[in-house]
Amino acid sequence: MSTVYMRIAPWIRKPRLRLQSIYPRQQTASQAMSTATTLPQATMAKLQQYTACDISDALLKLKVPGAGYLADLAPYSSKPSSSSDATSPTMTTTIAPVSTILFAAKGETPAAPAPNVPKDTHWADVSEPGTFVVMKQAPGQTNAICGGIMALRMKMRRVEGIIVAGRVRDVQELRSTKLPILALGQSTVGSGGSSIPWALQVPLDINGVNVSPGDIAFQDPANGVVVIPRDKVDQVLEMLPRLTSADDKVKEDVLKGMSVYDAFQLHR
């Protein structure tokens, strides 16, 4: 009996190993974060020639929801400019790949995505260097999800900026980081009582605009924030020279006395 068992046991075990390989393991937060996109310098240089409005014009043509614009964000901290001209996009625009953090209301369990914040780890300690961190808060809350300590930690982690689809606090401390920090509102209340970090590096829906890790955040202090889907970057760059050239021609003709209607008909 024992001889027969030894002969068939390997055959019994093989299907179990093969079945396990069919089902992919759930991606951990650290694995998700390792997929962050690095923006090539050549791409950065080309994008810096334009404004957020130019980017949205291209995204509108590409039928991206909301033209990528994250509406109603107010600046709570700004990156210092080396130019006295606040309208100069080459001096003040911040462009970086997106990383994301989703918060949930304490006591509630979102249907999706699955939680993936590492145990015994603060979310700020695993913020992704070189990215524009985009955070989303559960709707209807009056507490903040990002304050001075978290912003300071993210600065030490070398993030490029912070966008909060929710509330922030400690405004003076936020300003001291000299990072571009934008949010929908502010509060005096910390996150501990009402919000918990739920998932890192997951797609977010911010007022109908899809924001995913690896997308490109384009923050233009004069005009706002636009998110370029990662698979649309090349198309946007291809369209921008043509779109901006057409606008320049329209403005030239309007200055000469032509009607906007006729100028649009001629150049757009």
PDB file of C-alpha atoms in Angstrom:
ATOM      1  CA  MET A   1       0.000   0.000   0.000  1.00  0.00           C
ATOM      2  CA  SER A   2       2.771   2.432   0.873  1.00  0.00           C
ATOM      3  CA  THR A   3       4.509   1.751  -2.455  1.00  0.00           C
ATOM      4  CA  VAL A   4       1.373   2.607  -4.415  1.00  0.00           C
ATOM      5  CA  TYR A   5       0.931   5.822  -2.427  1.00  0.00           C
ATOM      6  CA  MET A   6       4.454   6.975  -3.183  1.00  0.00           C
ATOM      7  CA  ARG A   7       3.915   6.435  -6.895  1.00  0.00           C
ATOM      8  CA  ILE A   8       0.639   8.343  -7.168  1.00  0.00           C
ATOM      9  CA  ALA A   9       1.273  11.126  -4.631  1.00  0.00           C
ATOM     10  CA  PRO A  10       3.285  13.329  -7.038  1.00  0.00           C
ATOM     11  CA  TRP A  11       0.505  12.992  -9.624  1.00  0.00           C
ATOM     12  CA  ILE A  12      -2.078  14.046  -7.038  1.00  0.00           C
ATOM     13  CA  ARG A  13      -0.151  17.155  -6.014  1.00  0.00           C
ATOM     14  CA  LYS A  14       0.518  18.541  -9.510  1.00  0.00           C
ATOM     15  CA  PRO A  15      -3.054  19.638 -10.345  1.00  0.00           C
ATOM     16  CA  ARG A  16      -3.202  21.579  -7.072  1.00  0.00           C
ATOM     17  CA  LEU A  17      -0.085  23.531  -8.008  1.00  0.00           C
ATOM     18  CA  ARG A  18      -1.383  24.208 -11.487  1.00  0.00           C
ATOM     19  CA  LEU A  19      -4.759  25.381 -10.168  1.00  0.00           C
ATOM     20  CA  GLN A  20      -3.079  27.844  -7.826  1.00  0.00           C
ATOM     21  CA  SER A  21      -1.200  29.412 -10.732  1.00  0.00           C
ATOM     22  CA  ILE A  22      -4.464  30.186 -12.543  1.00  0.00           C
ATOM     23  CA  TYR A  23      -5.507  32.796  -9.984  1.00  0.00           C
ATOM     24  CA  PRO A  24      -3.296  35.907  -9.768  1.00  0.00           C
ATOM     25  CA  ARG A  25      -2.328  37.116  -6.348  1.00  0.00           C
ATOM     26  CA  GLN A  26      -3.921  40.338  -5.158  1.00  0.00           C
ATOM     27  CA  GLN A  27      -1.562  43.241  -5.789  1.00  0.00           C
ATOM     28  CA  THR A  28      -0.143  44.703  -2.609  1.00  0.00           C
ATOM     29  CA  ALA A  29       0.230  48.427  -2.041  1.00  0.00           C
ATOM     30  CA  SER A  30       4.005  48.242  -2.445  1.00  0.00           C
ATOM     31  CA  GLN A  31       3.653  46.359  -5.725  1.00  0.00           C
ATOM     32  CA  ALA A  32       1.121  48.891  -6.979  1.00  0.00           C
ATOM     33  CA  MET A  33       3.384  51.768  -6.031  1.00  0.00           C
ATOM     34  CA  SER A  34       6.297  50.270  -7.928  1.00  0.00           C
ATOM     35  CA  THR A  35       4.321  50.759 -11.152  1.00  0.00           C
ATOM     36  CA  ALA A  36       4.463  54.568 -10.938  1.00  0.00           C
ATOM     37  CA  THR A  37       5.346  56.138 -14.268  1.00  0.00           C
ATOM     38  CA  THR A  38       8.513  58.165 -14.714  1.00  0.00           C
ATOM     39  CA  LEU A  39       7.894  61.153 -16.950  1.00  0.00           C
ATOM     40  CA  PRO A  40      10.635  61.544 -19.587  1.00  0.00           C
ATOM     41  CA  GLN A  41      12.394  64.898 -19.499  1.00  0.00           C
ATOM     42  CA  ALA A  42      11.637  65.471 -23.182  1.00  0.00           C
ATOM     43  CA  THR A  43       7.922  65.031 -22.520  1.00  0.00           C
ATOM     44  CA  MET A  44       8.120  67.346 -19.516  1.00  0.00           C
ATOM     45  CA  ALA A  45       9.871  70.037 -21.564  1.00  0.00           C
ATOM     46  CA  LYS A  46       7.236  69.890 -24.295  1.00  0.00           C
ATOM     47  CA  LEU A  47       4.320  70.062 -21.857  1.00  0.00           C
ATOM     48  CA  GLN A  48       5.831  73.024 -20.013  1.00  0.00           C
ATOM     49  CA  GLN A  49       5.342  75.178 -23.101  1.00  0.00           C
ATOM     50  CA  TYR A  50       1.575  75.106 -22.580  1.00  0.00           C
ATOM     51  CA  THR A  51      -1.106  76.060 -20.070  1.00  0.00           C
ATOM     52  CA  ALA A  52      -3.743  73.950 -18.355  1.00  0.00           C
ATOM     53  CA  CYS A  53      -6.310  75.501 -20.706  1.00  0.00           C
ATOM     54  CA  ASP A  54      -4.318  74.299 -23.713  1.00  0.00           C
ATOM     55  CA  ILE A  55      -4.189  70.796 -22.240  1.00  0.00           C
ATOM     56  CA  SER A  56      -7.943  70.746 -21.633  1.00  0.00           C
ATOM     57  CA  ASP A  57      -8.588  71.902 -25.213  1.00  0.00           C
ATOM     58  CA  ALA A  58      -6.720  68.840 -26.449  1.00  0.00           C
ATOM     59  CA  LEU A  59      -8.418  66.484 -23.984  1.00  0.00           C
ATOM     60  CA  LEU A  60     -11.812  67.852 -24.991  1.00  0.00           C
ATOM     61  CA  LYS A  61     -11.044  66.966 -28.607  1.00  0.00           C
ATOM     62  CA  LEU A  62     -10.068  63.491 -27.410  1.00  0.00           C
ATOM     63  CA  LYS A  63     -13.394  63.186 -25.542  1.00  0.00           C
ATOM     64  CA  VAL A  64     -11.778  62.706 -22.139  1.00  0.00           C
ATOM     65  CA  PRO A  65     -14.471  63.159 -19.442  1.00  0.00           C
ATOM     66  CA  GLY A  66     -14.434  66.675 -18.055  1.00  0.00           C
ATOM     67  CA  ALA A  67     -11.453  67.448 -20.313  1.00  0.00           C
ATOM     68  CA  GLY A  68      -9.346  66.238 -17.376  1.00  0.00           C
ATOM     69  CA  TYR A  69     -10.077  69.344 -15.297  1.00  0.00           C
ATOM     70  CA  LEU A  70     -10.258  68.928 -11.512  1.00  0.00           C
ATOM     71  CA  ALA A  71     -12.789  71.601 -10.639  1.00  0.00           C
ATOM     72  CA  ASP A  72     -13.113  73.820  -7.564  1.00  0.00           C
ATOM     73  CA  LEU A  73      -9.664  73.181  -6.109  1.00  0.00           C
ATOM     74  CA  ALA A  74      -8.239  76.073  -4.100  1.00  0.00           C
ATOM     75  CA  PRO A  75      -4.495  76.560  -3.554  1.00  0.00           C
ATOM     76  CA  TYR A  76      -3.350  76.264   0.062  1.00  0.00           C
ATOM     77  CA  SER A  77       0.363  76.268  -0.714  1.00  0.00           C
ATOM     78  CA  SER A  78       2.365  77.163  -3.799  1.00  0.00           C
ATOM     79  CA  LYS A  79       5.737  76.337  -5.232  1.00  0.00           C
ATOM     80  CA  PRO A  80       7.964  79.439  -5.226  1.00  0.00           C
ATOM     81  CA  SER A  81       8.558  80.957  -8.636  1.00  0.00           C
ATOM     82  CA  SER A  82      11.933  82.153  -9.826  1.00  0.00           C
ATOM     83  CA  SER A  83      10.146  84.717 -11.971  1.00  0.00           C
ATOM     84  CA  SER A  84       8.242  87.849 -11.008  1.00  0.00           C
ATOM     85  CA  ASP A  85       5.811  87.037 -13.819  1.00  0.00           C
ATOM     86  CA  ALA A  86       3.138  84.882 -12.159  1.00  0.00           C
ATOM     87  CA  THR A  87       1.627  84.036 -15.544  1.00  0.00           C
ATOM     88  CA  SER A  88       4.757  82.323 -16.842  1.00  0.00           C
ATOM     89  CA  PRO A  89       3.890  78.614 -17.186  1.00  0.00           C
ATOM     90  CA  THR A  90       7.518  77.592 -17.626  1.00  0.00           C
ATOM     91  CA  MET A  91       8.399  78.995 -14.204  1.00  0.00           C
ATOM     92  CA  THR A  92       5.534  77.827 -12.020  1.00  0.00           C
ATOM     93  CA  THR A  93       3.839  74.834 -13.620  1.00  0.00           C
ATOM     94  CA  THR A  94       4.252  71.508 -11.814  1.00  0.00           C
ATOM     95  CA  ILE A  95       3.974  68.360 -13.933  1.00  0.00           C
ATOM     96  CA  ALA A  96       4.337  64.896 -12.439  1.00  0.00           C
ATOM     97  CA  PRO A  97       2.929  61.366 -12.575  1.00  0.00           C
ATOM     98  CA  VAL A  98      -0.023  60.710 -10.294  1.00  0.00           C
ATOM     99  CA  SER A  99      -0.092  58.467  -7.241  1.00  0.00           C
ATOM    100  CA  THR A 100      -3.372  57.999  -5.380  1.00  0.00           C
ATOM    101  CA  ILE A 101      -4.788  57.477  -1.896  1.00  0.00           C
ATOM    102  CA  LEU A 102      -8.444  56.663  -1.253  1.00  0.00           C
ATOM    103  CA  PHE A 103      -9.941  57.399   2.169  1.00  0.00           C
ATOM    104  CA  ALA A 104     -13.102  55.837   3.559  1.00  0.00           C
ATOM    105  CA  ALA A 105     -15.476  56.998   6.258  1.00  0.00           C
ATOM    106  CA  LYS A 106     -14.649  55.329   9.559  1.00  0.00           C
ATOM    107  CA  GLY A 107     -17.023  52.457  10.251  1.00  0.00           C
ATOM    108  CA  GLU A 108     -17.945  51.988   6.588  1.00  0.00           C
ATOM    109  CA  THR A 109     -16.636  49.357   4.185  1.00  0.00           C
ATOM    110  CA  PRO A 110     -16.490  50.394   0.524  1.00  0.00           C
ATOM    111  CA  ALA A 111     -17.653  47.732  -1.918  1.00  0.00           C
ATOM    112  CA  ALA A 112     -14.508  48.351  -3.959  1.00  0.00           C
ATOM    113  CA  PRO A 113     -11.582  48.514  -4.123  1.00  0.00           C
ATOM    114  CA  ALA A 114     -10.155  46.101  -1.590  1.00  0.00           C
ATOM    115  CA  PRO A 115      -8.147  47.706   1.227  1.00  0.00           C
ATOM    116  CA  ASN A 116      -4.392  47.522   0.709  1.00  0.00           C
ATOM    117  CA  VAL A 117      -2.745  49.963   3.124  1.00  0.00           C
ATOM    118  CA  PRO A 118       0.057  48.026   4.856  1.00  0.00           C
ATOM    119  CA  LYS A 119      -0.577  47.176   8.487  1.00  0.00           C
ATOM    120  CA  ASP A 120       1.354  49.197  11.075  1.00  0.00           C
ATOM    121  CA  THR A 121       2.289  51.759   8.409  1.00  0.00           C
ATOM    122  CA  HIS A 122       1.170  55.355   8.057  1.00  0.00           C
ATOM    123  CA  TRP A 123       0.071  56.159   4.529  1.00  0.00           C
ATOM    124  CA  ALA A 124       2.305  59.249   4.411  1.00  0.00           C
ATOM    125  CA  ASP A 125       5.340  57.051   5.044  1.00  0.00           C
ATOM    126  CA  VAL A 126       4.739  55.175   1.792  1.00  0.00           C
ATOM    127  CA  SER A 127       3.868  58.166  -0.385  1.00  0.00           C
ATOM    128  CA  GLU A 128       5.513  57.779  -3.768  1.00  0.00           C
ATOM    129  CA  PRO A 129       8.518  60.055  -4.474  1.00  0.00           C
ATOM    130  CA  GLY A 130       8.386  62.134  -7.630  1.00  0.00           C
ATOM    131  CA  THR A 131       4.596  62.023  -7.906  1.00  0.00           C
ATOM    132  CA  PHE A 132       1.670  64.378  -7.523  1.00  0.00           C
ATOM    133  CA  VAL A 133      -0.237  62.694  -4.691  1.00  0.00           C
ATOM    134  CA  VAL A 134      -3.998  62.753  -5.337  1.00  0.00           C
ATOM    135  CA  MET A 135      -6.170  62.008  -2.309  1.00  0.00           C
ATOM    136  CA  LYS A 136      -9.923  61.445  -2.225  1.00  0.00           C
ATOM    137  CA  GLN A 137     -12.092  61.814   0.875  1.00  0.00           C
ATOM    138  CA  ALA A 138     -15.478  60.244   1.536  1.00  0.00           C
ATOM    139  CA  PRO A 139     -18.243  62.699   0.564  1.00  0.00           C
ATOM    140  CA  GLY A 140     -19.983  64.900   3.106  1.00  0.00           C
ATOM    141  CA  GLN A 141     -17.236  64.921   5.731  1.00  0.00           C
ATOM    142  CA  THR A 142     -16.114  68.072   7.534  1.00  0.00           C
ATOM    143  CA  ASN A 143     -12.790  66.813   8.894  1.00  0.00           C
ATOM    144  CA  ALA A 144      -9.473  67.106   7.075  1.00  0.00           C
ATOM    145  CA  ILE A 145      -7.538  64.161   5.647  1.00  0.00           C
ATOM    146  CA  CYS A 146      -4.243  66.000   5.185  1.00  0.00           C
ATOM    147  CA  GLY A 147      -2.538  68.347   7.627  1.00  0.00           C
ATOM    148  CA  GLY A 148       0.845  69.842   8.327  1.00  0.00           C
ATOM    149  CA  ILE A 149       2.597  66.710   9.588  1.00  0.00           C
ATOM    150  CA  MET A 150       1.438  64.587   6.662  1.00  0.00           C
ATOM    151  CA  ALA A 151       2.419  67.277   4.161  1.00  0.00           C
ATOM    152  CA  LEU A 152       5.830  67.604   5.803  1.00  0.00           C
ATOM    153  CA  ARG A 153       6.371  63.843   5.625  1.00  0.00           C
ATOM    154  CA  MET A 154       5.380  63.793   1.974  1.00  0.00           C
ATOM    155  CA  LYS A 155       7.812  66.622   1.301  1.00  0.00           C
ATOM    156  CA  MET A 156      10.560  64.579   2.964  1.00  0.00           C
ATOM    157  CA  ARG A 157       9.507  61.708   0.704  1.00  0.00           C
ATOM    158  CA  ARG A 158      10.093  64.114  -2.220  1.00  0.00           C
ATOM    159  CA  VAL A 159       6.622  64.212  -3.673  1.00  0.00           C
ATOM    160  CA  GLU A 160       6.060  66.942  -6.263  1.00  0.00           C
ATOM    161  CA  GLY A 161       2.687  68.139  -5.012  1.00  0.00           C
ATOM    162  CA  ILE A 162      -0.547  67.233  -3.232  1.00  0.00           C
ATOM    163  CA  ILE A 163      -4.138  67.376  -4.487  1.00  0.00           C
ATOM    164  CA  VAL A 164      -6.903  66.701  -1.967  1.00  0.00           C
ATOM    165  CA  ALA A 165     -10.410  65.995  -3.208  1.00  0.00           C
ATOM    166  CA  GLY A 166     -11.545  66.798   0.298  1.00  0.00           C
ATOM    167  CA  ARG A 167     -10.345  68.971   3.168  1.00  0.00           C
ATOM    168  CA  VAL A 168      -6.960  70.024   4.555  1.00  0.00           C
ATOM    169  CA  ARG A 169      -5.908  71.765   7.762  1.00  0.00           C
ATOM    170  CA  ASP A 170      -2.850  73.476   9.320  1.00  0.00           C
ATOM    171  CA  VAL A 171      -2.714  75.936   6.448  1.00  0.00           C
ATOM    172  CA  GLN A 172       0.358  77.802   7.697  1.00  0.00           C
ATOM    173  CA  GLU A 173       2.236  74.517   7.981  1.00  0.00           C
ATOM    174  CA  LEU A 174       1.118  73.510   4.506  1.00  0.00           C
ATOM    175  CA  ARG A 175       2.519  76.772   3.143  1.00  0.00           C
ATOM    176  CA  SER A 176       5.831  76.181   4.888  1.00  0.00           C
ATOM    177  CA  THR A 177       6.394  73.061   2.761  1.00  0.00           C
ATOM    178  CA  LYS A 178       6.503  75.213  -0.397  1.00  0.00           C
ATOM    179  CA  LEU A 179       4.823  72.353  -2.233  1.00  0.00           C
ATOM    180  CA  PRO A 180       1.868  72.981  -4.524  1.00  0.00           C
ATOM    181  CA  ILE A 181      -1.046  71.843  -2.346  1.00  0.00           C
ATOM    182  CA  LEU A 182      -4.642  72.171  -3.524  1.00  0.00           C
ATOM    183  CA  ALA A 183      -7.886  71.068  -1.902  1.00  0.00           C
ATOM    184  CA  LEU A 184     -11.641  71.439  -2.111  1.00  0.00           C
ATOM    185  CA  GLY A 185     -11.855  72.929   1.381  1.00  0.00           C
ATOM    186  CA  GLN A 186     -10.338  73.175   4.818  1.00  0.00           C
ATOM    187  CA  SER A 187     -11.109  72.203   8.401  1.00  0.00           C
ATOM    188  CA  THR A 188      -9.736  72.430  11.914  1.00  0.00           C
ATOM    189  CA  VAL A 189     -10.524  68.763  12.603  1.00  0.00           C
ATOM    190  CA  GLY A 190      -8.023  65.958  12.059  1.00  0.00           C
ATOM    191  CA  SER A 191      -8.768  62.781  10.156  1.00  0.00           C
ATOM    192  CA  GLY A 192      -8.703  60.402  13.130  1.00  0.00           C
ATOM    193  CA  GLY A 193     -12.313  60.759  14.165  1.00  0.00           C
ATOM    194  CA  SER A 194     -14.000  60.219  10.827  1.00  0.00           C
ATOM    195  CA  SER A 195     -11.659  59.027   8.047  1.00  0.00           C
ATOM    196  CA  ILE A 196      -9.355  56.085   7.474  1.00  0.00           C
ATOM    197  CA  PRO A 197      -6.868  55.497   4.648  1.00  0.00           C
ATOM    198  CA  TRP A 198      -8.360  52.658   2.635  1.00  0.00           C
ATOM    199  CA  ALA A 199      -6.384  51.958  -0.535  1.00  0.00           C
ATOM    200  CA  LEU A 200      -3.209  53.117  -2.260  1.00  0.00           C
ATOM    201  CA  GLN A 201      -2.594  53.333  -6.014  1.00  0.00           C
ATOM    202  CA  VAL A 202      -6.179  52.740  -7.107  1.00  0.00           C
ATOM    203  CA  PRO A 203      -8.255  54.585  -9.734  1.00  0.00           C
ATOM    204  CA  LEU A 204     -10.280  57.510  -8.390  1.00  0.00           C
ATOM    205  CA  ASP A 205     -13.390  59.212  -9.721  1.00  0.00           C
ATOM    206  CA  ILE A 206     -13.231  62.903  -8.834  1.00  0.00           C
ATOM    207  CA  ASN A 207     -16.443  64.616  -9.903  1.00  0.00           C
ATOM    208  CA  GLY A 208     -16.600  62.546 -13.074  1.00  0.00           C
ATOM    209  CA  VAL A 209     -12.901  62.839 -13.921  1.00  0.00           C
ATOM    210  CA  ASN A 210     -11.014  59.557 -13.874  1.00  0.00           C
ATOM    211  CA  VAL A 211      -7.648  59.761 -12.111  1.00  0.00           C
ATOM    212  CA  SER A 212      -5.392  56.709 -12.138  1.00  0.00           C
ATOM    213  CA  PRO A 213      -1.857  56.040 -10.912  1.00  0.00           C
ATOM    214  CA  GLY A 214       0.578  56.885 -13.685  1.00  0.00           C
ATOM    215  CA  ASP A 215      -1.620  59.570 -15.244  1.00  0.00           C
ATOM    216  CA  ILE A 216       0.018  62.989 -15.554  1.00  0.00           C
ATOM    217  CA  ALA A 217      -1.044  65.853 -13.275  1.00  0.00           C
ATOM    218  CA  PHE A 218      -0.526  69.270 -14.866  1.00  0.00           C
ATOM    219  CA  GLN A 219      -0.833  72.022 -12.256  1.00  0.00           C
ATOM    220  CA  ASP A 220      -0.831  75.528 -13.682  1.00  0.00           C
ATOM    221  CA  PRO A 221      -1.176  78.079 -10.835  1.00  0.00           C
ATOM    222  CA  ALA A 222      -2.895  80.610 -13.078  1.00  0.00           C
ATOM    223  CA  ASN A 223      -5.520  78.215 -14.459  1.00  0.00           C
ATOM    224  CA  GLY A 224      -5.857  75.071 -12.349  1.00  0.00           C
ATOM    225  CA  VAL A 225      -5.155  71.355 -12.485  1.00  0.00           C
ATOM    226  CA  VAL A 226      -5.680  69.013 -15.410  1.00  0.00           C
ATOM    227  CA  VAL A 227      -5.024  65.263 -15.392  1.00  0.00           C
ATOM    228  CA  ILE A 228      -3.825  63.717 -18.647  1.00  0.00           C
ATOM    229  CA  PRO A 229      -4.600  59.991 -18.974  1.00  0.00           C
ATOM    230  CA  ARG A 230      -1.321  58.174 -19.445  1.00  0.00           C
ATOM    231  CA  ASP A 231      -2.446  56.648 -22.749  1.00  0.00           C
ATOM    232  CA  LYS A 232      -3.335  60.086 -24.142  1.00  0.00           C
ATOM    233  CA  VAL A 233      -0.062  61.924 -23.510  1.00  0.00           C
ATOM    234  CA  ASP A 234       1.385  61.356 -26.987  1.00  0.00           C
ATOM    235  CA  GLN A 235      -1.873  62.365 -28.663  1.00  0.00           C
ATOM    236  CA  VAL A 236      -2.080  65.511 -26.556  1.00  0.00           C
ATOM    237  CA  LEU A 237       1.471  66.490 -27.466  1.00  0.00           C
ATOM    238  CA  GLU A 238       0.734  65.902 -31.133  1.00  0.00           C
ATOM    239  CA  MET A 239      -2.386  68.092 -31.041  1.00  0.00           C
ATOM    240  CA  LEU A 240      -1.141  71.004 -28.933  1.00  0.00           C
ATOM    241  CA  PRO A 241       0.977  72.854 -31.539  1.00  0.00           C
ATOM    242  CA  ARG A 242      -1.900  72.844 -34.022  1.00  0.00           C
ATOM    243  CA  LEU A 243      -4.504  73.942 -31.464  1.00  0.00           C
ATOM    244  CA  THR A 244      -2.423  76.756 -29.983  1.00  0.00           C
ATOM    245  CA  SER A 245      -1.370  77.978 -33.420  1.00  0.00           C
ATOM    246  CA  ALA A 246      -5.029  78.198 -34.445  1.00  0.00           C
ATOM    247  CA  ASP A 247      -5.829  80.208 -31.311  1.00  0.00           C
ATOM    248  CA  ASP A 248      -2.950  82.593 -32.015  1.00  0.00           C
ATOM    249  CA  LYS A 249      -4.274  83.212 -35.523  1.00  0.00           C
ATOM    250  CA  VAL A 250      -7.775  83.807 -34.169  1.00  0.00           C
ATOM    251  CA  LYS A 251      -6.451  86.402 -31.725  1.00  0.00           C
ATOM    252  CA  GLU A 252      -4.447  88.139 -34.433  1.00  0.00           C
ATOM    253  CA  ASP A 253      -7.508  88.476 -36.652  1.00  0.00           C
ATOM    254  CA  VAL A 254      -9.737  89.613 -33.780  1.00  0.00           C
ATOM    255  CA  LEU A 255      -7.178  92.338 -33.026  1.00  0.00           C
ATOM    256  CA  LYS A 256      -7.497  93.440 -36.651  1.00  0.00           C
ATOM    257  CA  GLY A 257     -11.250  93.806 -36.233  1.00  0.00           C
ATOM    258  CA  MET A 258     -12.540  90.442 -37.462  1.00  0.00           C
ATOM    259  CA  SER A 259     -15.508  88.929 -35.629  1.00  0.00           C
ATOM    260  CA  VAL A 260     -14.896  85.951 -33.383  1.00  0.00           C
ATOM    261  CA  TYR A 261     -17.339  83.921 -35.476  1.00  0.00           C
ATOM    262  CA  ASP A 262     -15.444  84.580 -38.706  1.00  0.00           C
ATOM    263  CA  ALA A 263     -12.063  84.010 -37.074  1.00  0.00           C
ATOM    264  CA  PHE A 264     -13.239  80.685 -35.681  1.00  0.00           C
ATOM    265  CA  GLN A 265     -14.611  79.670 -39.059  1.00  0.00           C
ATOM    266  CA  LEU A 266     -11.312  80.532 -40.698  1.00  0.00           C
ATOM    267  CA  HIS A 267      -8.857  78.957 -38.291  1.00  0.00           C
ATOM    268  CA  ARG A 268     -10.600  76.329 -36.169  1.00  0.00           C
TER     269      ARG A 268
END
